Amino acid sequence: MNSRFQAIFPVDRAPKEVLLGDSSKEALLGGSTPPSCTRTPCDLDAGQQLYAAGSTGQAWRITAGVIRLDHAGHDGENRFASLAIAGDIVGCETLLFGSYTFDATALTPCRLQPWPEGDTATSGDGLLESLAQAQKRAADLLALRGGQASARVLGLIRLLADRSGQVILPTGQDIADITDLRFETISRIISNLQREHLLSPLRIAGIHATRSYRLAPGAFA
Amino acid sequence: MNSRFQAIFPVDRAPKEVLLGDSSKEALLGGSTPPSCTRTPCDLDAGQQLYAAGSTGQAWRITAGVIRLDHAGHDGENRFASLAIAGDIVGCETLLFGSYTFDATALTPCRLQPWPEGDTATSGDGLLESLAQAQKRAADLLALRGGQASARVLGLIRLLADRSGQVILPTGQDIADITDLRFETISRIISNLQREHLLSPLRIAGIHATRSYRLAPGAFA
DNA sequence: CGAGCGATTGAACCAGGTCAAACGGGGTGG
DNA sequence: CCACCCCGTTTGACCTGGTTCAATCGCTCG
């Protein structure tokens, strides 16, 4: 099921070409959009690439998980450009330009829905809402790159946590890219947060689920 | 002429209420949109507020100048949220929510056009283009908060410069807010750039036009 | 002229970066 | 089953770019 859109591992930070399994190549790169495909939800594991900049495909609404968007800076290097979380729409520039502007990679396990959904028209309020959402998200991301290091990381964790306070964090390097800190710094900060009991590893059947945490109720403020 | 939308000076960084001249109050705050007003371009001086978060009004396309958008963080303080430059559209969330999400303040002298213009429909490509633009701008702004301080400031200057290399810079404090540096640091960096001849004060009739500079051709890369 | 504001410059300090070493856990191959 | 490797993580020690505090300057406006 969720192998339909799998990219080969490990995904390089600045992939020059995207390697795809045979079964997924047509679905991702083909100009045609098979109806059976475009209507089907899609699951991604952490680290998997959803699409590459310049390639062709459809737009997606994120149901669960976190997607990282990258694009090439004018020095040619691939840089973190944006974050998309549950509720956000990614890749809708493809409706205008015919191809994706960013690379999209899952930072945590993700679930996606094709967009626009069913009878919802592309024009009008759907787009407008998406635009307003994007502006809000951009402002939030900007805030994650200002102020004290620990506040930035905590801000990101808050952004990613669900209402119950559970979070699946991206890798240290990804958090570092988002906050413009070093992964060593991230590691120290996460350790501190645990020491202060603002963050606790989430145990499932006694064992620590990878990068899963619970945010202390007091840490939401 | 350009007194129509003037706010009282100096504009506080976190204005609780916007003070307006009598003639402008209705134009900015009135629920009704006088046709003669909505079709007329609008000019702003540096430091003037275009609109306040929560107030009612129309959307604008920026023809010239730089607008700063702020919104209240969850600590209540007003924080830099986004930048809008020539070609960008600001305040279009008002079409969806009925009121502005951000405070909008001119950082340099600005010229604005009501949006949408004339026969251009609100829906479809216009919005989509605006969305793509916003995403691109957001990524650029994020880049201005990462890496070495001098590279950030130079990046902002590049963003604000026209093709000929002329720039009108915002105040040191505004540059500091955008790049998340201190204004003393900005001052030192601008001084350095001048020492290295990457930036030269623009003289009009022999006198230095306030905050106007020319970016050296080599500094565009 | 004085008030007020932004810009400039200097000097001391510290948050976070850098470099380096070691750890741990999951996957692979023998 | 174990040995090994690969990677992300952790921790320590040192260094530095940018902050902080403070004093001064220069311009504009009343």
Coordinates of C-alpha atoms (C1' of nucleotides) in Angstrom, one line a residue:
Chain A
M1 CA 0.0 0.0 0.0
N2 CA 2.4 2.7 1.1
S3 CA 5.1 1.4 -1.2
R4 CA 3.4 3.1 -4.1
F5 CA 5.3 6.4 -3.6
Q6 CA 8.5 5.1 -2.0
A7 CA 11.8 6.7 -3.0
I8 CA 15.1 4.8 -2.5
F9 CA 16.9 5.2 0.8
P10 CA 18.7 7.0 2.2
V11 CA 17.4 10.2 0.6
D12 CA 20.4 12.5 0.0
R13 CA 20.1 16.0 1.3
A14 CA 20.6 17.4 -2.1
P15 CA 19.5 14.7 -4.5
K16 CA 20.5 15.5 -8.1
E17 CA 18.2 12.8 -9.4
V18 CA 15.4 11.0 -7.7
L19 CA 15.5 7.2 -7.8
L20 CA 12.2 5.6 -7.8
G21 CA 10.9 2.1 -7.7
D22 CA 9.4 0.9 -10.9
S23 CA 5.9 0.8 -9.7
S24 CA 6.0 4.3 -8.4
K25 CA 7.8 6.0 -11.3
E26 CA 4.7 6.5 -13.4
A27 CA 2.6 7.6 -10.6
L28 CA 5.0 10.3 -9.5
L29 CA 6.5 11.4 -12.8
G30 CA 4.0 10.5 -15.4
G31 CA 2.2 13.5 -17.0
S32 CA -1.1 11.6 -16.9
T33 CA -2.9 11.3 -13.7
P34 CA -4.6 7.9 -13.3
P35 CA -7.9 8.5 -11.6
S36 CA -7.5 5.5 -9.4
C37 CA -4.3 7.0 -8.2
T38 CA -5.3 10.6 -7.7
R39 CA -8.1 9.6 -5.5
T40 CA -6.1 7.4 -3.2
P41 CA -4.6 8.5 0.1
C42 CA -0.8 8.1 0.3
D43 CA 1.4 7.1 3.2
L44 CA 5.0 8.0 3.7
D45 CA 7.7 6.9 6.2
A46 CA 10.1 9.4 7.8
G47 CA 12.8 10.3 5.4
Q48 CA 10.9 9.4 2.2
Q49 CA 10.6 11.9 -0.6
L50 CA 7.2 12.9 -1.8
Y51 CA 8.3 14.7 -4.9
A52 CA 11.3 16.6 -6.3
A53 CA 11.5 20.2 -7.5
G54 CA 10.8 20.4 -11.2
S55 CA 9.0 17.1 -11.5
T56 CA 5.3 16.8 -12.4
G57 CA 2.5 15.7 -10.2
Q58 CA -0.5 16.7 -8.2
A59 CA -1.1 18.8 -5.1
W60 CA -1.6 17.1 -1.7
R61 CA -3.4 17.9 1.6
I62 CA -1.5 16.6 4.6
T63 CA -3.7 14.6 7.0
A64 CA -1.0 13.6 9.4
G65 CA 2.8 14.0 9.8
V66 CA 5.3 16.7 8.9
I67 CA 6.7 17.5 5.4
R68 CA 9.8 19.5 4.8
L69 CA 10.1 21.6 1.7
D70 CA 13.5 22.5 0.3
H71 CA 14.6 24.6 -2.7
A72 CA 18.0 25.5 -4.2
G73 CA 19.4 28.8 -3.0
H74 CA 21.2 31.0 -5.5
D75 CA 24.4 29.2 -4.5
G76 CA 23.1 26.0 -5.9
E77 CA 22.8 24.3 -2.4
N78 CA 19.5 22.9 -1.3
R79 CA 18.1 24.8 1.7
F80 CA 15.2 24.3 4.0
A81 CA 12.4 26.5 2.6
S82 CA 9.3 25.6 4.5
L83 CA 7.4 23.1 6.7
A84 CA 4.0 21.7 6.1
I85 CA 1.9 20.0 8.8
A86 CA -1.5 18.4 9.1
G87 CA -4.1 20.5 7.3
D88 CA -1.6 22.2 5.0
I89 CA -1.6 21.8 1.2
V90 CA 1.7 21.2 -0.6
G91 CA 2.5 21.3 -4.3
C92 CA -0.4 23.5 -5.4
E93 CA 2.0 25.6 -7.4
T94 CA 1.9 22.7 -9.8
L95 CA -1.6 23.8 -10.8
L96 CA -0.1 27.0 -12.0
F97 CA 3.4 26.1 -13.2
G98 CA 2.9 22.5 -14.2
S99 CA 5.8 21.4 -12.0
Y100 CA 6.8 21.5 -8.3
T101 CA 8.9 24.3 -7.0
F102 CA 10.3 22.5 -3.9
D103 CA 11.6 19.1 -2.9
A104 CA 9.2 17.6 -0.4
T105 CA 10.4 15.1 2.2
A106 CA 8.6 13.5 5.1
L107 CA 10.2 14.2 8.4
T108 CA 7.8 11.9 10.3
P109 CA 5.4 9.2 9.1
C110 CA 2.8 11.0 6.9
R111 CA -0.6 10.6 5.5
L112 CA -1.6 12.6 2.4
Q113 CA -4.8 13.2 0.5
P114 CA -4.9 14.3 -3.1
W115 CA -6.1 17.9 -3.5
P116 CA -8.4 19.4 -4.4
E117 CA -10.7 16.8 -2.9
G118 CA -13.7 15.6 -4.9
D119 CA -16.2 18.4 -5.6
T120 CA -14.3 21.3 -4.0
A121 CA -13.5 23.8 -6.7
T122 CA -9.9 24.8 -7.2
S123 CA -10.9 28.5 -7.3
G124 CA -12.2 30.8 -4.6
D125 CA -12.3 30.2 -0.9
G126 CA -10.2 27.0 -0.9
L127 CA -7.3 28.7 -2.5
L128 CA -7.8 31.8 -0.4
E129 CA -7.8 29.8 2.8
S130 CA -4.7 28.0 1.6
L131 CA -3.0 31.4 1.0
A132 CA -4.0 32.7 4.5
Q133 CA -2.7 29.4 6.0
A134 CA 0.6 29.7 4.1
Q135 CA 1.1 33.3 5.4
K136 CA 0.4 32.2 9.0
R137 CA 2.7 29.2 8.7
A138 CA 5.5 31.4 7.2
A139 CA 5.2 33.8 10.2
D140 CA 5.4 30.8 12.6
L141 CA 8.5 29.5 10.9
L142 CA 10.2 32.9 11.0
A143 CA 9.6 32.9 14.7
L144 CA 11.5 29.6 14.9
R145 CA 14.6 31.3 13.7
G146 CA 14.6 34.2 16.2
G147 CA 15.4 34.5 19.8
Q148 CA 17.1 32.1 22.2
A149 CA 18.0 28.6 20.9
S150 CA 16.0 26.7 23.5
A151 CA 12.9 28.8 22.8
R152 CA 13.1 28.1 19.1
V153 CA 13.3 24.4 19.7
L154 CA 10.5 24.4 22.1
G155 CA 8.5 26.5 19.6
L156 CA 9.0 23.9 17.0
I157 CA 8.0 21.1 19.3
R158 CA 4.8 23.0 20.2
L159 CA 4.1 23.5 16.5
L160 CA 4.5 19.7 15.9
A161 CA 2.6 18.5 19.0
D162 CA -1.0 17.4 18.8
R163 CA -3.6 18.7 21.3
S164 CA -2.8 15.8 23.7
G165 CA 0.9 16.9 23.8
Q166 CA 2.3 13.9 21.9
V167 CA 5.0 14.6 19.4
I168 CA 7.1 12.7 16.9
L169 CA 10.2 14.8 16.4
P170 CA 12.3 14.9 13.2
T171 CA 15.9 14.0 13.4
G172 CA 18.3 16.3 15.1
Q173 CA 19.8 17.4 11.8
D174 CA 16.3 18.3 10.5
I175 CA 15.4 20.3 13.6
A176 CA 18.8 22.0 13.2
D177 CA 18.0 22.9 9.6
I178 CA 14.6 24.3 10.6
T179 CA 15.9 26.4 13.5
D180 CA 19.3 27.3 12.0
L181 CA 21.1 25.8 14.9
R182 CA 23.7 22.9 15.0
F183 CA 22.5 19.4 15.8
E184 CA 24.8 19.2 18.8
T185 CA 23.0 22.2 20.2
I186 CA 19.6 20.5 19.5
S187 CA 20.8 17.5 21.4
R188 CA 21.8 19.5 24.4
I189 CA 18.5 21.4 24.4
I190 CA 16.4 18.3 24.1
S191 CA 18.4 16.8 27.0
N192 CA 17.7 19.9 29.1
L193 CA 14.0 19.8 28.3
Q194 CA 13.9 16.2 29.6
R195 CA 16.0 17.2 32.6
E196 CA 13.4 19.9 33.4
H197 CA 10.6 17.4 32.7
L198 CA 9.1 19.6 30.0
L199 CA 9.5 16.7 27.6
S200 CA 9.5 12.9 28.3
P201 CA 10.3 10.0 26.0
L202 CA 7.1 8.2 25.0
R203 CA 7.2 4.5 25.9
I204 CA 5.1 2.0 24.1
A205 CA 5.1 -1.4 25.8
G206 CA 8.1 -0.2 27.9
I207 CA 10.3 0.6 25.0
H208 CA 11.1 4.1 23.8
A209 CA 9.3 4.7 20.5
T210 CA 11.8 6.4 18.2
R211 CA 11.8 10.2 18.6
S212 CA 8.3 10.1 20.3
Y213 CA 7.8 12.3 23.2
R214 CA 5.2 13.8 25.5
L215 CA 5.1 17.5 26.1
A216 CA 4.4 18.5 29.7
P217 CA 1.0 20.3 30.0
G218 CA 2.8 23.4 31.4
A219 CA 5.0 23.7 28.3
F220 CA 2.2 24.6 26.0
A221 CA 2.2 28.3 27.0
Chain B
M1 CA -2.4 63.7 -1.9
N2 CA -0.5 61.1 0.0
S3 CA -2.0 62.4 3.3
R4 CA -5.1 60.4 2.7
F5 CA -3.9 57.4 4.6
Q6 CA -1.4 59.0 7.0
A7 CA -1.2 57.7 10.5
I8 CA 0.2 59.9 13.3
F9 CA 3.9 59.8 13.9
P10 CA 5.9 58.2 15.3
V11 CA 4.2 54.9 14.8
D12 CA 4.7 52.8 17.9
R13 CA 6.1 49.3 17.4
A14 CA 3.0 47.8 19.1
P15 CA 0.2 50.2 18.6
K16 CA -2.8 49.3 20.6
E17 CA -5.0 51.8 18.7
V18 CA -4.3 53.5 15.5
L19 CA -4.6 57.2 15.4
L20 CA -5.8 58.6 12.2
G21 CA -6.4 62.0 10.7
D22 CA -10.1 62.8 10.3
S23 CA -10.0 62.6 6.6
S24 CA -8.5 59.2 6.6
K25 CA -10.5 57.6 9.3
E26 CA -13.4 56.6 7.1
A27 CA -11.3 55.4 4.3
L28 CA -9.3 53.1 6.4
L29 CA -11.7 52.0 9.1
G30 CA -15.1 52.4 7.5
G31 CA -16.9 49.2 6.5
S32 CA -18.1 50.9 3.3
T33 CA -15.6 51.1 0.5
P34 CA -16.1 54.4 -1.4
P35 CA -15.6 53.6 -5.1
S36 CA -13.6 56.7 -5.7
C37 CA -11.2 55.5 -3.0
T38 CA -10.9 51.9 -3.8
R39 CA -9.8 52.7 -7.4
T40 CA -7.2 55.2 -6.4
P41 CA -3.5 54.4 -5.9
C42 CA -2.2 55.2 -2.5
D43 CA 1.2 56.6 -1.4
L44 CA 2.9 56.0 1.9
D45 CA 6.0 57.5 3.5
A46 CA 8.5 55.4 5.4
G47 CA 7.1 54.6 8.9
Q48 CA 3.5 55.1 8.0
Q49 CA 1.0 52.4 8.8
L50 CA -1.2 51.1 6.0
Y51 CA -3.5 49.1 8.2
A52 CA -3.8 47.5 11.6
A53 CA -4.5 43.8 12.4
G54 CA -8.2 43.3 13.0
S55 CA -9.3 46.4 11.1
T56 CA -11.4 46.3 8.0
G57 CA -10.3 47.3 4.5
Q58 CA -9.3 46.1 1.1
A59 CA -6.3 44.2 -0.4
W60 CA -3.4 46.1 -2.1
R61 CA -0.8 45.3 -4.7
I62 CA 2.5 47.0 -4.0
T63 CA 3.9 49.0 -6.9
A64 CA 7.0 50.4 -5.2
G65 CA 8.5 50.3 -1.8
V66 CA 8.7 47.8 1.1
I67 CA 5.9 46.9 3.6
R68 CA 6.5 45.2 6.9
L69 CA 3.9 42.9 8.3
D70 CA 3.7 42.2 12.0
H71 CA 1.5 40.1 14.1
A72 CA 1.1 39.4 17.8
G73 CA 3.0 36.3 19.0
H74 CA 1.4 34.2 21.7
D75 CA 3.2 36.2 24.3
G76 CA 1.2 39.3 23.2
E77 CA 4.2 41.1 21.8
N78 CA 4.1 42.3 18.2
R79 CA 6.6 40.5 16.1
F80 CA 7.9 40.8 12.6
A81 CA 6.0 38.4 10.4
S82 CA 6.7 39.1 6.8
L83 CA 7.9 41.5 4.2
A84 CA 6.1 42.6 1.1
I85 CA 7.9 44.2 -1.9
A86 CA 6.9 45.5 -5.3
G87 CA 4.6 43.1 -7.0
D88 CA 3.4 41.5 -3.8
I89 CA -0.2 41.6 -2.6
V90 CA -1.0 42.4 1.0
G91 CA -4.2 42.1 3.0
C92 CA -5.9 39.6 0.8
E93 CA -6.9 37.6 3.8
T94 CA -9.4 40.3 4.3
L95 CA -11.4 38.8 1.4
L96 CA -11.7 35.6 3.4
F97 CA -11.9 36.8 7.0
G98 CA -13.3 40.3 6.6
S99 CA -10.4 41.8 8.5
Y100 CA -6.6 42.1 8.4
T101 CA -4.4 39.5 10.1
F102 CA -1.3 41.6 10.3
D103 CA -0.2 45.2 11.0
A104 CA 1.2 46.7 7.8
T105 CA 3.8 49.4 8.0
A106 CA 5.8 51.1 5.2
L107 CA 9.6 50.7 5.7
T108 CA 10.4 52.9 2.7
P109 CA 8.2 55.2 0.6
C110 CA 5.6 53.1 -1.0
R111 CA 3.0 53.2 -3.8
L112 CA 0.0 50.8 -3.7
Q113 CA -2.8 49.8 -6.0
P114 CA -6.1 48.4 -4.9
W115 CA -6.4 44.7 -5.6
P116 CA -8.0 43.0 -7.4
E117 CA -7.5 45.4 -10.2
G118 CA -10.5 46.2 -12.5
D119 CA -11.7 43.1 -14.4
T120 CA -9.2 40.6 -12.9
A121 CA -11.3 38.0 -11.2
T122 CA -10.6 37.2 -7.5
S123 CA -10.5 33.5 -8.2
G124 CA -8.2 31.3 -10.2
D125 CA -4.8 32.2 -11.5
G126 CA -4.5 35.5 -9.8
L127 CA -4.8 34.0 -6.4
L128 CA -2.7 31.0 -7.3
E129 CA 0.0 33.2 -8.5
S130 CA -0.2 35.2 -5.3
L131 CA 0.1 31.9 -3.3
A132 CA 3.2 30.8 -5.2
Q133 CA 4.7 34.3 -4.7
A134 CA 4.0 34.2 -1.0
Q135 CA 5.7 30.8 -0.7
K136 CA 8.7 32.0 -2.5
R137 CA 8.9 35.2 -0.5
A138 CA 8.6 33.2 2.8
A139 CA 11.5 31.0 1.8
D140 CA 13.6 34.1 1.0
L141 CA 12.8 35.6 4.3
L142 CA 13.8 32.4 6.1
A143 CA 17.1 32.5 4.4
L144 CA 17.6 36.0 5.8
R145 CA 17.6 34.5 9.3
G146 CA 20.2 31.8 8.7
G147 CA 23.9 31.8 8.4
Q148 CA 26.5 34.6 9.0
A149 CA 25.2 38.0 10.0
S150 CA 26.9 39.9 7.2
A151 CA 25.4 37.4 4.6
R152 CA 22.0 37.9 6.0
V153 CA 22.1 41.7 5.8
L154 CA 23.6 41.5 2.3
G155 CA 20.8 39.1 1.3
L156 CA 18.2 41.6 2.5
I157 CA 19.9 44.4 0.6
R158 CA 19.9 42.3 -2.5
L159 CA 16.2 41.5 -2.0
L160 CA 15.4 45.2 -1.7
A161 CA 17.6 46.5 -4.5
D162 CA 16.2 47.2 -8.0
R163 CA 17.9 45.9 -11.1
S164 CA 20.1 49.0 -11.3
G165 CA 21.5 48.3 -7.9
Q166 CA 19.8 51.2 -6.1
V167 CA 18.3 50.5 -2.7
I168 CA 16.5 52.5 -0.1
L169 CA 17.2 50.7 3.2
P170 CA 14.8 50.5 6.2
T171 CA 16.1 51.8 9.5
G172 CA 18.7 49.8 11.4
Q173 CA 16.1 48.6 13.9
D174 CA 13.8 47.4 11.1
I175 CA 16.7 45.5 9.4
A176 CA 17.5 44.1 12.8
D177 CA 13.9 42.9 13.3
I178 CA 13.9 41.2 9.9
T179 CA 17.3 39.5 10.3
D180 CA 17.0 38.8 14.0
L181 CA 20.2 40.7 14.7
R182 CA 20.9 43.8 16.9
F183 CA 20.9 47.3 15.4
E184 CA 24.4 47.8 16.5
T185 CA 25.4 44.7 14.5
I186 CA 23.6 46.1 11.5
S187 CA 25.4 49.3 11.8
R188 CA 28.8 47.6 12.0
I189 CA 27.9 45.4 8.9
I190 CA 26.7 48.3 6.8
S191 CA 29.9 50.2 7.7
N192 CA 32.0 47.2 6.7
L193 CA 30.1 46.9 3.4
Q194 CA 30.9 50.5 2.6
R195 CA 34.5 50.0 3.6
E196 CA 34.7 47.1 1.1
H197 CA 33.0 49.3 -1.5
L198 CA 30.1 46.8 -1.9
L199 CA 27.7 49.5 -0.9
S200 CA 28.0 53.3 -1.4
P201 CA 25.8 56.1 -0.2
L202 CA 23.7 57.5 -3.0
R203 CA 24.2 61.2 -3.3
I204 CA 21.7 63.5 -4.9
A205 CA 23.0 66.9 -5.7
G206 CA 26.0 66.1 -3.5
I207 CA 24.0 65.4 -0.4
H208 CA 23.5 61.9 1.0
A209 CA 19.8 60.9 0.4
T210 CA 18.6 59.3 3.6
R211 CA 19.3 55.5 3.7
S212 CA 19.8 55.5 -0.1
Y213 CA 22.6 53.4 -1.4
R214 CA 24.1 51.8 -4.5
L215 CA 25.0 48.2 -4.5
A216 CA 28.2 47.4 -6.3
P217 CA 27.7 45.3 -9.4
G218 CA 29.9 42.5 -8.0
A219 CA 27.7 42.2 -4.9
F220 CA 24.6 40.9 -6.8
A221 CA 25.9 37.3 -6.8
Chain C
dC1 C1' 19.1 76.5 21.3
dG2 C1' 17.7 72.0 23.3
dA3 C1' 15.1 67.6 22.9
dG4 C1' 14.8 63.4 20.7
dC5 C1' 16.0 59.8 17.8
dG6 C1' 18.8 57.0 15.0
dA7 C1' 23.5 55.8 13.9
dT8 C1' 28.2 54.9 15.3
dT9 C1' 31.9 53.0 17.9
dG10 C1' 34.4 50.7 21.8
dA11 C1' 35.0 47.1 25.2
dA12 C1' 33.7 43.1 27.8
dC13 C1' 31.0 39.0 27.9
dC14 C1' 28.5 34.8 26.8
dA15 C1' 25.4 31.8 23.9
dG16 C1' 26.0 28.9 20.6
dG17 C1' 29.4 27.1 17.2
dT18 C1' 33.2 24.0 16.3
dC19 C1' 36.0 20.0 16.8
dA20 C1' 36.6 15.6 18.7
dA21 C1' 35.6 11.3 21.0
dA22 C1' 32.5 7.9 22.3
dC23 C1' 27.9 5.8 22.5
dG24 C1' 23.8 3.0 21.0
dG25 C1' 20.6 0.7 18.2
dG26 C1' 19.2 -1.3 14.1
dG27 C1' 20.5 -3.9 10.1
dT28 C1' 23.6 -7.1 7.5
dG29 C1' 26.5 -10.7 6.6
dG30 C1' 29.1 -14.5 8.2
Chain D
dC1 C1' 23.7 -16.2 17.0
dC2 C1' 27.3 -12.9 17.1
dA3 C1' 30.4 -9.4 15.0
dC4 C1' 30.5 -5.6 12.6
dC5 C1' 29.1 -1.3 10.5
dC6 C1' 26.5 2.7 9.7
dC7 C1' 24.3 6.7 11.5
dG8 C1' 22.3 9.5 14.4
dT9 C1' 23.1 11.0 19.1
dT10 C1' 25.5 12.5 23.2
dT11 C1' 28.9 14.8 25.8
dG12 C1' 33.2 17.5 26.7
dA13 C1' 36.4 21.4 26.0
dC14 C1' 37.5 25.3 23.7
dC15 C1' 36.7 29.3 20.6
dT16 C1' 34.3 33.2 18.4
dG17 C1' 30.7 35.9 16.3
dG18 C1' 27.3 38.5 17.9
dT19 C1' 25.2 40.6 22.0
dT20 C1' 25.2 43.9 25.6
dC21 C1' 26.1 48.1 27.8
dA22 C1' 27.6 52.5 27.4
dA23 C1' 29.3 56.8 25.5
dT24 C1' 29.2 60.0 21.6
dC25 C1' 27.8 62.0 17.3
dG26 C1' 24.7 64.1 13.9
dC27 C1' 20.5 65.3 12.1
dT28 C1' 15.8 67.1 12.3
dC29 C1' 12.1 69.4 14.3
dG30 C1' 9.9 72.5 17.6

